[in-house]
Amino acid sequence: MYLEHFDKDGTYILLRKLILAHLASVDRSKSSMDPSNYAMCIRDPVHRANTVLQNANKWEDNSAVQALKFCLSDSRLTDYLDIRKSLKTKLKEVLLYKKIFDASEIFCDTDAKDCVYVFNNWQEVADCSVWDQSRILDFIKSSEKYELAVEWSELHIINTEQKMLALSMSIIWYLTQDPPQEQAVFEILNSLDDPSDCITLCDIVLSDLSNVEAKLCLVQYLVNNNISPEKHHHYFNMSLGLKMLCALRSPHREYYSDLIAHPYLLLEQMLMNVELKDAELALKAIYEDLKCQTDIIPVLTLSSVNQLVEDYASKALEVHFLDALLDVSSSSTLVLSTEETLMCDEAFTLPLRVPTKDEWVPDAKIQRCQVCKEERFNMFSRRHHCRRCGRVVCANCSQHALIVEGYGNIKVRVCEDCYNAMTGSLSLSTAAFEKRFKILSSMQSSSPRNSPYQLDSLGLRRRSSCLQINQQAFRWVLSSDSEQNASVRNEFTYEQTPSISLCYSILKLHSDDKKCAQFLMNLSDRLLGKIKMKRSGKLPIEVDYSLIISMMKSLLLNAKMKCHQVQDNKGEALAGLYFQHLDVIKLLVNANCRHLIPREALTNSDIVRKLRDRLLEEERMQLALEISTKFNLEKNGVWSTWGLFCLRAGDWSTARQKFQQCLKVINDKNDKTKENSLLHKILHVLENSKYPGTEKAAAIFKSLSALKNIKLGLSQFESELSPLNDLIKEECLFYLSMYGTYFSTIEFFHRHGLFRDALNYIIQNKCVADIFIEALFMPILRNAQLTTLKHLITEADPSLAVWSSYLFATCRHLERWKYPCVLYEMQIFMEDYARAAKSAINFYLAPAPSYKFMFERQRHLFNAKKHYEKYLANSRDTDVTGTLWKKRNIKIMPEKEVESYIQLIILQEEVSKFLQLCESQSNHSCLYEEGASKDSKHNCPPTLFGNAQMKSEVVSMVLINAVNVDDGFELAMKILKTFNLNATAILCKVGSDLVKIKQKHQIPHYLNSVKCLFNKLVKVDDIILECVSALNTQGGDVEEIIKMLVSDANKINAYLMCGKIEICLLISH
């Protein structure tokens, strides 16, 4: 009863809670019982839960877990969601810290002494999870307990970098399981909202993963998911590289681990090291990826693979040879300069300075290696230059690379002597012995992969040990550094070339048999270039021509078989054509004509035509004709070249025979488009001939006689002919009459100044007018010789009746192509004065910005009037309807029309003189020109030669300026009456324009003049009313002008316009 009473006492309950909570917080070492038991004795579930949460970190891990689970099992906390959530979180933390602590004990037991990751208890793990989070992550990564990383990161607030590290460790753990848990990895990656975080996380994992298959899984995920095109391109290429590595055996993968992001370089390195089996497996693994079309363009495609294969297949057929022996300068600064001195037994001395390329020992001067003195150079043994001493050495004696002054930071090839001298690895006496020993060893080892040299960090070859032979296989190594790769490629060469078997082995990797067949034929073309003369004019030496031709046959046979397999009939026929042309090559070689062999095979008409042209250049006409016949080429080129050759040699009669085979007679000689261009060459040769043509035999004997005379000291030679000798002229006219057109013949006459002959030829052959214009007239005009032509035409026919059609067509041509001055001159020459007058008027009416510029053209009006007067005089003296005028194509006009034109010109002259007078009296400020407001670049000011509107504008200008010069009113009256213009409209407009140009004070004078002079032509009141309206708009005084009105009705209208109603009423009453 007593205890029950206390249980109901609030003070007792509170005191009990406080005591139990205090006991739960006491350190375990100071308590006889586990402190967690006190917490579990608290009856209030909320207070018990809070006490457990506050003190869990002080208890043992098992006690804390038991207490947390006990609290969570109490159903009375169901409504306290926050407390239950805190309990669950705390439980997860304690369990996780316990796992980490247990793992640290195991890890430190197996690791070295003084393990930096040791934790004393799980509470220390909890503290580090808050204050030293990097230590936790580093421990998880080092202990490879990657499964703890994600769980730990979910329970703690960590930065992005630490979260990425935690996720990366989790992914690594999933991928390294057996089998890999790929789905779990994909779930982690898919949980990231930001795609960039996903890429960053994958990059972290890829840098730590060593398993190729695991890397491929991760990269393939990135490729299959939507990422930016740039990243997609990168990871797609990386996936190709990883797939290629997966296909290789494990020992070989380490050679290419640095190139997984560069599949192109990876494949290239395989080809360099002749690892063709690995290359085949690698390409087989990625064939489907290369075959599928994607939106991105990867580095490695089927086409790029085929191109790479072709490049290295061609390197397998490289032929090294020398041009013909070169002249070697005696000023070489090198110690050794001749074969005899180079082969002496004197000790090698390193030059004091690095020789330049020009100072290197020439290739052609050396037949044996200057280091080992054993290796003889030939088509299969390539010459190399040491960059340090400039000597010519073999491949075995130049397997080292060092940084040499003048070549930057890239290691370059040096010979063995220079390498030993620069590195001090061997004494000179030891080096001589080593050289001999190495040569003997290299002779015993035929495989290039057993070479005692390997690649250094730059991809260049170096000896693994100066005294160890064949210890490590030789390898070419590429990297992501393009500059280093360029250096490697520059140094690269297959040890034994040319090798047709190696070429075929590499080409097995080609995926397109059709293109491969074409490439084989191209290789045959390249080999063909090895047996022909170089551009320098020197023939290659050290070349086995029969071997090269046999290799060409083998390539063509292989190409033909591939074409047959893919049913490429066109390619098969092309390969057969190559075989056919090889016979021609043999003939050229046997005939000592290797210098004429084209670089390409004779597979199409263009290449054959080039060969034929070369034969023509070499003056082997008969052989060129045979080739043209054999290959169905047109023979005109051969005949024409042969004919020109005979023509230059002076054998004109033989030249005629040759040209008969290629030139055709033209039926329509008026059509200049049908002319053969060869004719111009023939004429050029003849026109530049110094001596007349002779028979071939006579020419030979004449040449021999000239040689004998020279030998005897006689110097009597035939004098050169004068320009266009009669014999040369006759020969030229023969070709022109046979094969030329009228145009070329007249052009020939003009070229030599034979104008009279040209005119006679035109009349005799009745040439069309276009021939006369284009072949004679226009060239003469360009040379400023028109006066001479007119004189000759007049001399031949003073009446010009014969030339009328030609001259008329010439005038039309000049008018069409805008030659106004020449046209005017020709019209005067033809006495076609009506058209000449029109041309003179056009000169006057040329575009001008104002009348000030028109004043300077008064002479054209004068000339036009003079021409019309001459026309009237001629028409009165002769019958204009007669045949002579019609033959001469002179324009016929009625006399009245001509007289009206003369009257019009006189009026225009008066207008110009009046306006010029106004300007001279300093009245140009009133010189109103409406035409100036238009486009003055393409128009002139209004004149009387225009339409009625322009004539009205001229009258307006005259009247506006007449307010200052009274003579203008009479001139305006004359123009109005002559052309019957609308006087009222013009006079009204002038009144308005005077107001616009601020000449209001001139209105009374203007109206008085109109009232005096124009009262019979117009109603003056209408003009006054228009002026009143214009002045009123501008706010001017109109009273004086209104008084000038005659009619009261008009006065009333004027006052109404001005708003003066009272005055209107007075006038009306």
Coordinates of C-alpha atoms in Angstrom, one line a residue, residues 306-319 493-494 497-500 502-507 519-520 522-524 526-527:
N306 CA 40.9 0.3 -93.4
Q307 CA 42.9 3.5 -94.0
L308 CA 45.3 2.7 -91.2
V309 CA 45.7 -0.9 -92.5
E310 CA 46.4 0.5 -95.9
D311 CA 49.0 2.9 -94.5
Y312 CA 51.0 0.3 -92.8
A313 CA 50.6 -2.3 -95.6
S314 CA 52.2 0.3 -97.8
K315 CA 55.0 0.8 -95.3
A316 CA 55.6 -3.0 -95.6
L317 CA 56.4 -2.4 -99.3
E318 CA 58.7 0.7 -98.8
V319 CA 61.6 0.5 -101.1
T493 CA 60.0 1.6 -90.2
Y494 CA 59.6 -2.2 -90.6
T497 CA 61.1 -4.1 -96.4
P498 CA 59.9 -4.6 -99.0
S499 CA 58.0 -7.6 -97.8
I500 CA 55.1 -8.8 -99.8
L502 CA 54.0 -8.8 -94.4
C503 CA 51.9 -6.6 -96.7
Y504 CA 49.4 -9.4 -97.3
S505 CA 49.2 -10.3 -93.6
I506 CA 48.4 -6.7 -92.7
L507 CA 45.8 -6.5 -95.4
F519 CA 44.4 -0.4 -102.8
L520 CA 46.5 -3.3 -104.1
N522 CA 47.4 1.6 -106.1
L523 CA 50.3 -0.1 -104.4
S524 CA 51.3 -1.4 -107.8
R526 CA 53.5 3.2 -106.2
L527 CA 55.9 0.5 -107.0

